[in-house]
CSV table of C-alpha atoms in Angstrom, one decimal:
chain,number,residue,atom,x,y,z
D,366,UNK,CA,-13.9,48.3,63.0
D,367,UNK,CA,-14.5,49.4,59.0
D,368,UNK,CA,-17.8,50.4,59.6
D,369,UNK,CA,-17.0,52.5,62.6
D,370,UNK,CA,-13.7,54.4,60.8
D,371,UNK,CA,-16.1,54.3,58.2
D,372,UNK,CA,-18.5,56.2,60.2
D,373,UNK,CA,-16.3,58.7,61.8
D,374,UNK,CA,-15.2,59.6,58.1
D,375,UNK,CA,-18.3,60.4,56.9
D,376,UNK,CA,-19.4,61.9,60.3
D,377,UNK,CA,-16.3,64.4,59.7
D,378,UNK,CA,-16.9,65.3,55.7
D,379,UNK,CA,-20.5,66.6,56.9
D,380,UNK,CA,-19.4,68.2,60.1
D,381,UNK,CA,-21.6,66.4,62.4
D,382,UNK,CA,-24.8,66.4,60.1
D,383,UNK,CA,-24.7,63.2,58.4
D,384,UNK,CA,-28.2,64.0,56.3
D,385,UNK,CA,-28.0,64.4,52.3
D,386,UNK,CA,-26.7,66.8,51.2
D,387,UNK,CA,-28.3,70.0,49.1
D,388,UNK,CA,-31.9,68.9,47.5
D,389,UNK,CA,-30.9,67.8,43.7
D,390,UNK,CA,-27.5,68.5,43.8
D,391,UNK,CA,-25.8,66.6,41.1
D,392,UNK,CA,-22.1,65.0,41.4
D,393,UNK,CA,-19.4,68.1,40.8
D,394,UNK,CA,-21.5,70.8,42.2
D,395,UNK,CA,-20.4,71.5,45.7
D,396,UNK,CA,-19.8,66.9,46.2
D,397,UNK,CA,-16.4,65.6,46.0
D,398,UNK,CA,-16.0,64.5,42.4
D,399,UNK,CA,-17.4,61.5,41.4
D,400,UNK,CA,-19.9,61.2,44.6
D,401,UNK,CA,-23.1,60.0,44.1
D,402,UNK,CA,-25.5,62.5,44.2
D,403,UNK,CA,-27.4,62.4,47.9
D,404,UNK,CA,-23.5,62.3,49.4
D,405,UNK,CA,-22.8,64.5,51.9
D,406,UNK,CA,-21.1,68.1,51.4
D,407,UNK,CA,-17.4,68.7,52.8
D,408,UNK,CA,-17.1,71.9,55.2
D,409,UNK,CA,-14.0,72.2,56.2
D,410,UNK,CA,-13.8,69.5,59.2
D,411,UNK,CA,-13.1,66.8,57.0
D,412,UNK,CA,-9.9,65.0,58.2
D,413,UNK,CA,-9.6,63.0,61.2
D,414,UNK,CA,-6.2,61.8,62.5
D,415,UNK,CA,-5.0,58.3,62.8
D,416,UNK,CA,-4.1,58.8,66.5
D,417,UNK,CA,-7.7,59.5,66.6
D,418,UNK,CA,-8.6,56.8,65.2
D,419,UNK,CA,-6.4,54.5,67.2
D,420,UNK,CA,-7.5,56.3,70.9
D,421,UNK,CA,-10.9,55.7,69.6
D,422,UNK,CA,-10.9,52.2,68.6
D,423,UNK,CA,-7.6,51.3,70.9
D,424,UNK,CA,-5.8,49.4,68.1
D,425,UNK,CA,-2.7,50.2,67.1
D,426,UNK,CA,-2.0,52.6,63.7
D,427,UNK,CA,-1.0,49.3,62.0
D,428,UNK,CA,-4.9,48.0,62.2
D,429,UNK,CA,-6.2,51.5,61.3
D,430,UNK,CA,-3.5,51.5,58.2
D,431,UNK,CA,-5.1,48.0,57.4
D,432,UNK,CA,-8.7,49.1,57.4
D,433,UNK,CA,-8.5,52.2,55.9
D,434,UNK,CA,-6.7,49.6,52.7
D,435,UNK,CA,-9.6,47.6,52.7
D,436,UNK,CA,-12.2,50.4,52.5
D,437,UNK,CA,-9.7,52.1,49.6
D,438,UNK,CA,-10.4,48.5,48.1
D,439,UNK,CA,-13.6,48.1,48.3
D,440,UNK,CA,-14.1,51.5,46.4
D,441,UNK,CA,-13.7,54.1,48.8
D,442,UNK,CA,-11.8,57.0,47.9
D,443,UNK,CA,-10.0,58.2,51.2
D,444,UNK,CA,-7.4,60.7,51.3
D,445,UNK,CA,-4.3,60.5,54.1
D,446,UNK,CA,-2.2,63.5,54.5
D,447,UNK,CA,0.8,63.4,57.1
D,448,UNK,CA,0.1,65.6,60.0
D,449,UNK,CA,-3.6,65.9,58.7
D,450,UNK,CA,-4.4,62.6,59.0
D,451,UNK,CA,-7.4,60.9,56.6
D,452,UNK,CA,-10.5,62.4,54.9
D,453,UNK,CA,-13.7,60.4,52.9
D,454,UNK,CA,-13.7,62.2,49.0
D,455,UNK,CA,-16.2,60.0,47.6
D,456,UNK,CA,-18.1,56.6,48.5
D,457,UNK,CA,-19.0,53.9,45.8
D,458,UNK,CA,-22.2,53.4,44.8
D,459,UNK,CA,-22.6,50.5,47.0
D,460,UNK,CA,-24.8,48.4,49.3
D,461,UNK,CA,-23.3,46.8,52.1
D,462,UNK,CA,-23.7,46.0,55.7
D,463,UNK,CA,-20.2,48.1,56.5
D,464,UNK,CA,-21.6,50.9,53.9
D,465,UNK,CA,-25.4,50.9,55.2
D,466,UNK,CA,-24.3,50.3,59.0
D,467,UNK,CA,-21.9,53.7,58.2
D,468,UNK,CA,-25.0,55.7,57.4
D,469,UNK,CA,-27.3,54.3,59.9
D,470,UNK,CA,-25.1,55.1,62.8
D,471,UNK,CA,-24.5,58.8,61.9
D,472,UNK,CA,-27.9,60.0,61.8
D,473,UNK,CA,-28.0,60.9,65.5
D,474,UNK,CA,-30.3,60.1,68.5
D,475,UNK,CA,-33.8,58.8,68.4
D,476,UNK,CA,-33.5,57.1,65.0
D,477,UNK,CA,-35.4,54.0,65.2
D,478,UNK,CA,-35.7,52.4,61.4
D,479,UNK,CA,-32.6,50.7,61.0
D,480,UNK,CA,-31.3,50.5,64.6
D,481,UNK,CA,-31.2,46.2,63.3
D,482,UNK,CA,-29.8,45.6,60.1
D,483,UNK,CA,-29.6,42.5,58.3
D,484,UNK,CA,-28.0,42.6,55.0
D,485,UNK,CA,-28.1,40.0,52.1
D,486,UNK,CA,-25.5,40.0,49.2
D,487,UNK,CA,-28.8,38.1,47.4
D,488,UNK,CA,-31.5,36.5,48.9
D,489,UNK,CA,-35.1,35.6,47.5
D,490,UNK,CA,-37.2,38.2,48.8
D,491,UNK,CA,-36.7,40.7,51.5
D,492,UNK,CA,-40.0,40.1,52.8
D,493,UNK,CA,-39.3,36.9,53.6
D,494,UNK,CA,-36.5,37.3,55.6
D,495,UNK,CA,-38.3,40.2,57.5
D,496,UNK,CA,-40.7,37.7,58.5
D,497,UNK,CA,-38.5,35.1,59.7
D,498,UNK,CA,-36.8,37.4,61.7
D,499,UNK,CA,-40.3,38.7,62.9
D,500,UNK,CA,-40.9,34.9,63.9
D,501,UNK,CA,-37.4,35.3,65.9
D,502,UNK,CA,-38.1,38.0,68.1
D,503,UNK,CA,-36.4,40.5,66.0
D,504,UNK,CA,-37.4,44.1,67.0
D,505,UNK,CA,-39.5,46.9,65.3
D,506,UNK,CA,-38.0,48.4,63.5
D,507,UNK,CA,-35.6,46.2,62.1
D,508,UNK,CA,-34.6,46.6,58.3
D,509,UNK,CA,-33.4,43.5,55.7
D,510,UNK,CA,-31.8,45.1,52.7
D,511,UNK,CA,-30.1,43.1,49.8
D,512,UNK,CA,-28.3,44.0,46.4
D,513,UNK,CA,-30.7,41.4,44.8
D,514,UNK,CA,-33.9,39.9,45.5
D,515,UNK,CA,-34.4,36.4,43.3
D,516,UNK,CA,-38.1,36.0,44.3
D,517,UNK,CA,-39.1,39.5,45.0
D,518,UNK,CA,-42.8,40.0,44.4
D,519,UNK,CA,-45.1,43.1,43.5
D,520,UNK,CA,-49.2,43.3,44.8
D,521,UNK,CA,-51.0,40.6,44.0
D,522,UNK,CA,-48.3,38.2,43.7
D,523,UNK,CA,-46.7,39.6,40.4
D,524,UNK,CA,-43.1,39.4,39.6
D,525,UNK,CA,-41.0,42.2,40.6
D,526,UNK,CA,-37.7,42.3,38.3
D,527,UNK,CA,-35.0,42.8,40.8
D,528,UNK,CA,-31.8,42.8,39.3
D,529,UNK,CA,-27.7,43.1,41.0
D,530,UNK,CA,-25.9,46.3,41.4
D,531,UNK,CA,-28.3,49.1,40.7
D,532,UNK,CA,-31.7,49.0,42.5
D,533,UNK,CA,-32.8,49.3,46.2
D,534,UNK,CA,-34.8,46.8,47.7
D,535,UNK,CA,-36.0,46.4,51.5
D,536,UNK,CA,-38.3,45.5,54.1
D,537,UNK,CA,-38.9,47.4,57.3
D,538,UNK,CA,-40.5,45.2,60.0
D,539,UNK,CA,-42.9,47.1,62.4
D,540,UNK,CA,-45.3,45.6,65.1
D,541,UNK,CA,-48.3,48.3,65.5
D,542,UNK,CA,-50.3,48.8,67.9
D,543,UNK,CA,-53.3,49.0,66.2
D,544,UNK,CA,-55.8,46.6,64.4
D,545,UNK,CA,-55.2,45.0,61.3
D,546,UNK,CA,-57.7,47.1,59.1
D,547,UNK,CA,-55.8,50.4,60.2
D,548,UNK,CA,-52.2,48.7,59.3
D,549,UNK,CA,-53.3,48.1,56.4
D,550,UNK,CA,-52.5,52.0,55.5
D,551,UNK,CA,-48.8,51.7,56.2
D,552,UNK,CA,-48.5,51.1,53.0
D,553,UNK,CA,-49.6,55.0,51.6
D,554,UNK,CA,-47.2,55.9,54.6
D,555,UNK,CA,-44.5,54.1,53.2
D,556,UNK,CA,-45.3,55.4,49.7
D,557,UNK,CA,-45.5,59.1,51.1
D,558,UNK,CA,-42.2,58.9,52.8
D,559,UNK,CA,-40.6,57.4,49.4
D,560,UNK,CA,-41.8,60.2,47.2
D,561,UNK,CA,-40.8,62.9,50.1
D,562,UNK,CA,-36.6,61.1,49.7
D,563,UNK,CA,-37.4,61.2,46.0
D,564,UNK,CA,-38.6,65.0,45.9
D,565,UNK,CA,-35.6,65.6,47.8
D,566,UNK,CA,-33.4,64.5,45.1
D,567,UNK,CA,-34.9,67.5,43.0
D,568,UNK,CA,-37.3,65.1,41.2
D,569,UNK,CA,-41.3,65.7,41.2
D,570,UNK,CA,-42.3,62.5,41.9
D,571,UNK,CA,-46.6,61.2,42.3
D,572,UNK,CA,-47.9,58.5,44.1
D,573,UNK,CA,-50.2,56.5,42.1
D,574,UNK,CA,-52.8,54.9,44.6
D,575,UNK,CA,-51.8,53.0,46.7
D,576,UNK,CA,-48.9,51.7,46.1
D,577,UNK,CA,-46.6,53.1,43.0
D,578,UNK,CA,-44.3,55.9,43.3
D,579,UNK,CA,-44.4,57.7,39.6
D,580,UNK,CA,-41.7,60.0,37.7
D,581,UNK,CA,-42.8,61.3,34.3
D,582,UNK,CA,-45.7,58.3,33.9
D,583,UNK,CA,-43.4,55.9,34.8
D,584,UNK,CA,-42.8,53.4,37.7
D,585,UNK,CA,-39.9,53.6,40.1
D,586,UNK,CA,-41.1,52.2,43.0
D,587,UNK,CA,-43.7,49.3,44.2
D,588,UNK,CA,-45.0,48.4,47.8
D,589,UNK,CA,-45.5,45.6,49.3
D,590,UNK,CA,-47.1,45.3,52.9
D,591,UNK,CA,-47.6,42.1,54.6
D,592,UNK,CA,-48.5,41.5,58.5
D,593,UNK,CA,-48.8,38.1,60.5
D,594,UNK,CA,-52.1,39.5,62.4
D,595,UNK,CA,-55.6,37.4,64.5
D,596,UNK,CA,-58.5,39.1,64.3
D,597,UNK,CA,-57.8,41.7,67.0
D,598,UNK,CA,-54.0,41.8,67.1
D,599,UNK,CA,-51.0,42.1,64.7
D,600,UNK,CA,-48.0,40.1,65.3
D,601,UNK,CA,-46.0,42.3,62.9
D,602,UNK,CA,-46.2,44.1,59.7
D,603,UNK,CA,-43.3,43.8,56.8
D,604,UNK,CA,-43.3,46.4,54.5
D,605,UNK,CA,-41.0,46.1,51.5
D,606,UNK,CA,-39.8,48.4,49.0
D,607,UNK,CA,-37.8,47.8,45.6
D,608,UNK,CA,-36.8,51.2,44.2
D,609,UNK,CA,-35.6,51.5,40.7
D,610,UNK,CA,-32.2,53.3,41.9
D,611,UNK,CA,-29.7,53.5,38.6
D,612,UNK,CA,-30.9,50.7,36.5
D,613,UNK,CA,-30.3,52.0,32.9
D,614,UNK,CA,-32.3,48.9,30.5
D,615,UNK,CA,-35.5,47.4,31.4
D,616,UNK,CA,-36.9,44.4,30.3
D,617,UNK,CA,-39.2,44.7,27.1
D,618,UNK,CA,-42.5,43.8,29.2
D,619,UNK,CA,-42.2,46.8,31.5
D,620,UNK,CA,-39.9,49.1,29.4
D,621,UNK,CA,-42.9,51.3,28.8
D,622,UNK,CA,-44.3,51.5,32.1
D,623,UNK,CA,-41.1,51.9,34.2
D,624,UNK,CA,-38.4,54.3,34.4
D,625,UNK,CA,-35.2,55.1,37.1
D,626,UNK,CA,-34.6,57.7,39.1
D,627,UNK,CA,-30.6,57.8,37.2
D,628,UNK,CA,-33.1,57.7,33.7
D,629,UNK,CA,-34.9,60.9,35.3
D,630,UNK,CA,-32.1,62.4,37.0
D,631,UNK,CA,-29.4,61.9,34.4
D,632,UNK,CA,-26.4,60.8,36.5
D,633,UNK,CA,-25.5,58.3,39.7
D,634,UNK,CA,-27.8,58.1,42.7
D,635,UNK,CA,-26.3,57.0,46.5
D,636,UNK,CA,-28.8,54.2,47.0
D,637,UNK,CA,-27.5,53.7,50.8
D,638,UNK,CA,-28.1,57.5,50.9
D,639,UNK,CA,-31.5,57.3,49.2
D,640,UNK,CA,-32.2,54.2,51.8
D,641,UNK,CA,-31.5,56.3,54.8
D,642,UNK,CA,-33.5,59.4,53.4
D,643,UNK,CA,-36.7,57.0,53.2
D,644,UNK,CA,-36.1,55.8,56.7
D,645,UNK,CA,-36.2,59.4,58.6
D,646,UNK,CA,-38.6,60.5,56.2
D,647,UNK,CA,-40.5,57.4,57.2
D,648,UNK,CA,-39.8,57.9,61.1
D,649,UNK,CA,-41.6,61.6,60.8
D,650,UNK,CA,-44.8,60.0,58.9
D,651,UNK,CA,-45.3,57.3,61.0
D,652,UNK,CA,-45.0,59.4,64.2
D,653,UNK,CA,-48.5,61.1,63.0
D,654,UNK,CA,-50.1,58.2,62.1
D,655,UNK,CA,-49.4,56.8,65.3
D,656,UNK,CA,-51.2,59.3,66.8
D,657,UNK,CA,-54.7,58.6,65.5
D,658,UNK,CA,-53.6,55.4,63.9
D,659,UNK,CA,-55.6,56.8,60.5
D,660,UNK,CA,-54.1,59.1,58.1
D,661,UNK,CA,-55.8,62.4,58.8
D,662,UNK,CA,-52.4,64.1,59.9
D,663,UNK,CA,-51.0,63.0,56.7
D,664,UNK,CA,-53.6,64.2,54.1
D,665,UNK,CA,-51.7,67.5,53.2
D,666,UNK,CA,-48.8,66.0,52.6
D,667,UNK,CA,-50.4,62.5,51.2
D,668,UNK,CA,-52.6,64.9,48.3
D,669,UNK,CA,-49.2,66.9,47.1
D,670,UNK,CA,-48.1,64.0,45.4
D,671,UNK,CA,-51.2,62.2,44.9
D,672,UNK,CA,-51.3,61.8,40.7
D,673,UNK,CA,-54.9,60.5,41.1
D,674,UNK,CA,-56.6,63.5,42.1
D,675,UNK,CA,-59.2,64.9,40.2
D,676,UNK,CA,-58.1,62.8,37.5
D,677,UNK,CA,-60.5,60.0,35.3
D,678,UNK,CA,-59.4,56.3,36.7
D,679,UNK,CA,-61.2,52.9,35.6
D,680,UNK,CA,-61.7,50.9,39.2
D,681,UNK,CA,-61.1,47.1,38.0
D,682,UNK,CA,-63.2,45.9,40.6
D,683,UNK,CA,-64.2,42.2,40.5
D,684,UNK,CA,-67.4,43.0,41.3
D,685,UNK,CA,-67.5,45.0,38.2
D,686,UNK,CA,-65.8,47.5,36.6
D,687,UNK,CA,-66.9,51.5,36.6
D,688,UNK,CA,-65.3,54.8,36.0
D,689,UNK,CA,-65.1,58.1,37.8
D,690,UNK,CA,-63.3,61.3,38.6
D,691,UNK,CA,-61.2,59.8,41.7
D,692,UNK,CA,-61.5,63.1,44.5
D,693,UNK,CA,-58.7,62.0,46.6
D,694,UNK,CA,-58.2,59.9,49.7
D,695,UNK,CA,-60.0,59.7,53.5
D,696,UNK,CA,-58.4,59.1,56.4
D,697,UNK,CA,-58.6,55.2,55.9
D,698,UNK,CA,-56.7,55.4,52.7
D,699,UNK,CA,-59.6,54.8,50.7
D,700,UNK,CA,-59.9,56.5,47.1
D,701,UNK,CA,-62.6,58.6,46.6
D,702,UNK,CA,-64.5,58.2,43.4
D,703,UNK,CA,-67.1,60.1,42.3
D,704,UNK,CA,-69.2,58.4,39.6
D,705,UNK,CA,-70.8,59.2,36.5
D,706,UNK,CA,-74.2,59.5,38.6
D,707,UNK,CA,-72.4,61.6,41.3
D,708,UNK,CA,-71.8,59.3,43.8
D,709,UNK,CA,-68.9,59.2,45.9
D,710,UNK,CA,-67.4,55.7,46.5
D,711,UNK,CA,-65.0,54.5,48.7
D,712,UNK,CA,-62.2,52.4,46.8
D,713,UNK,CA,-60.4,50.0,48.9
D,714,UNK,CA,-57.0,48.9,47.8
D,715,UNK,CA,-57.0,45.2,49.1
D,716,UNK,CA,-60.1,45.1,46.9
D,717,UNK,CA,-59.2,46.9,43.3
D,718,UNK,CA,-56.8,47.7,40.7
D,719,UNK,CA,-57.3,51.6,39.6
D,720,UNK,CA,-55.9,52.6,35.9
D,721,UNK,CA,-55.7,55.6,34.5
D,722,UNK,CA,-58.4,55.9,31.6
D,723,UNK,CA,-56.3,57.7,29.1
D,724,UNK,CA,-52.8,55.3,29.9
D,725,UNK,CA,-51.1,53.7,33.4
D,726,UNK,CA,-51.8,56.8,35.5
């Protein structure tokens, strides 16, 4: 019953539309005080009685009195006034399966990523866990989401440092229609969707082919796609995500390389608000690819924050290494490099590494 009170709360702050609030709007400027920025934006509906609640939920005002203790406890700042009844002022920084299933349920009819949740306090890799439940039956569109990952793993099999209380990491679980070469671009859909939740923080973010969303040269964000697939048919895809959210230290390896959207932003970021963003940005992008099940109805949008573009990269291919002016991407998420004798070759990203020849970009 928490996360449905819990629901109804937030619901009511927002008046009925549950999205983020105001593009970049930091905590005290038009949020309760100390909300997160991404938190919604009160208008006047806010409080909801506890005979509401009780009609709703058809429990006495005892078991409402109880659970609205337990969400005070577990951070929540909620507000009773007699003859008013309650009213959310600010949520926690938190991720939770009563905090996330909160969110989820608000957004309205026709949401699909997310309508499963499983959530994992810790766990060793989201992807993981996405495929077992794959293996189970679970449905598309299911979503595994943990506080921290022990095993999590970047492209190629490198370590991704995952660390409690201040990142985002999850794996959506799809099962296309489509053959496993043209799944294989979920990925830059995935990334695309990312940098469009990030953007609406008020941050310019960049994708950095294929797989690395970018904030002042800096990481935030890798990609990892997997599927289960025969030659002609894909059992399921996994596509997971680790976000660097409000981390503030990174270890020494990466320190120069990565960066936080908190770094960048310069105060508190609603991960389970950031989440959410990234899934209905992620519904919209996958509803064109669908359609031709290539990306040519997600170019536009794709270039905007593509840092490659007309940019000099070094492709570390193990065929053997060249450099170029990289043009851009087709509509099989290949990069487009044109050489130093003009030629226009197709990079593709199961195949190559692609630096930046003057740093990581």
């Amino acid at each position: 019953m928490k996360t449905e009170i819990l629901s109804l709360l937030r619901e009511r702050v927002s008046g009925g539309n549950t999205a983020a609030g105001p593009a970049g709007m930091p905590a005290g400027e038009g949020h309760p005080a100390g909300m997160p920025v991404g938190e919604g934006h009160p208008t006047g509906r806010e409080y909801i009685s506890g005979q509401e609640l009780c009609s709703r939920f058809g429990v006495s005002r005892t078991a409402v009195w109880k659970a609205i203790n337990q969400l005070k406890e577990e951070g929540y700042e909620i507000e009773a006034v007699q003859n008013k009844g309650y009213r959310l002022k600010a949520s926690p920084d938190v991720i939770g399966e009563i905090e996330l299933g909160s969110r989820l349920r608000t957004r309205g009819d026709g949401h699909w990523a997310g309508s499963s949740l499983l959530f994992y306090p810790s766990t060793g890799s989201t992807n993981m866990d996405a495929k077992r439940a794959a293996e189970d039956g679970a449905p598309e569109g299911t979503l595994v989401v943990t506080d921290c990952q022990k095993t999590g793993r970047g492209r190629r099999g490198r370590d991704w440092s995952s660390p409690q209380g201040c990142n985002l990491y999850f794996t959506l679980l799809l099962r296309p229609e489509c053959s496993p070469d043209q799944a294989c671009m979920l990925t830059l859909v995935m990334a695309l969707a990312v940098a469009e939740a990030v953007e609406e923080l008020g941050l310019e973010a960049g994708i950095k082919w294929p797989n690395d969303i970018v904030l002042s040269g800096k990481k935030i964000c890798g990609i990892l796609t997997e599927m289960s697939a025969e030659p002609d048919y894909i059992h399921y895809v996994v596509i997971g995500c680790g976000i660097n959210v409000n981390q503030e230290e990174f270890p020494e390896e990466i320190r120069r390389t990565a960066t936080s959207l908190k770094r960048e932003k310069g105060g508190t970021i609603s991960r389970s608000a950031l989440l959410v963003s990234v899934m209905d940005h992620f519904e919209k992008a996958y509803g064109a690819f669908r359609e031709t099940w290539d990306l040519s109805g997600l170019l536009p949008s794709y270039h905007k924050f593509l840092l490659n573009k007309d940019t000099p990269v070094r492709v570390l291919d193990p065929k053997g290494e060249f450099e170029g002016i990289a043009r851009g991407v087709n509509e099989n998420g290949e990069l487009l490099v044109e050489t130093q004798q003009g030629e226009l070759v197709s990079v593709y990203a199961g195949e190559v590494s692609v630096r930046g020849v003057y740093g990581y970009v």
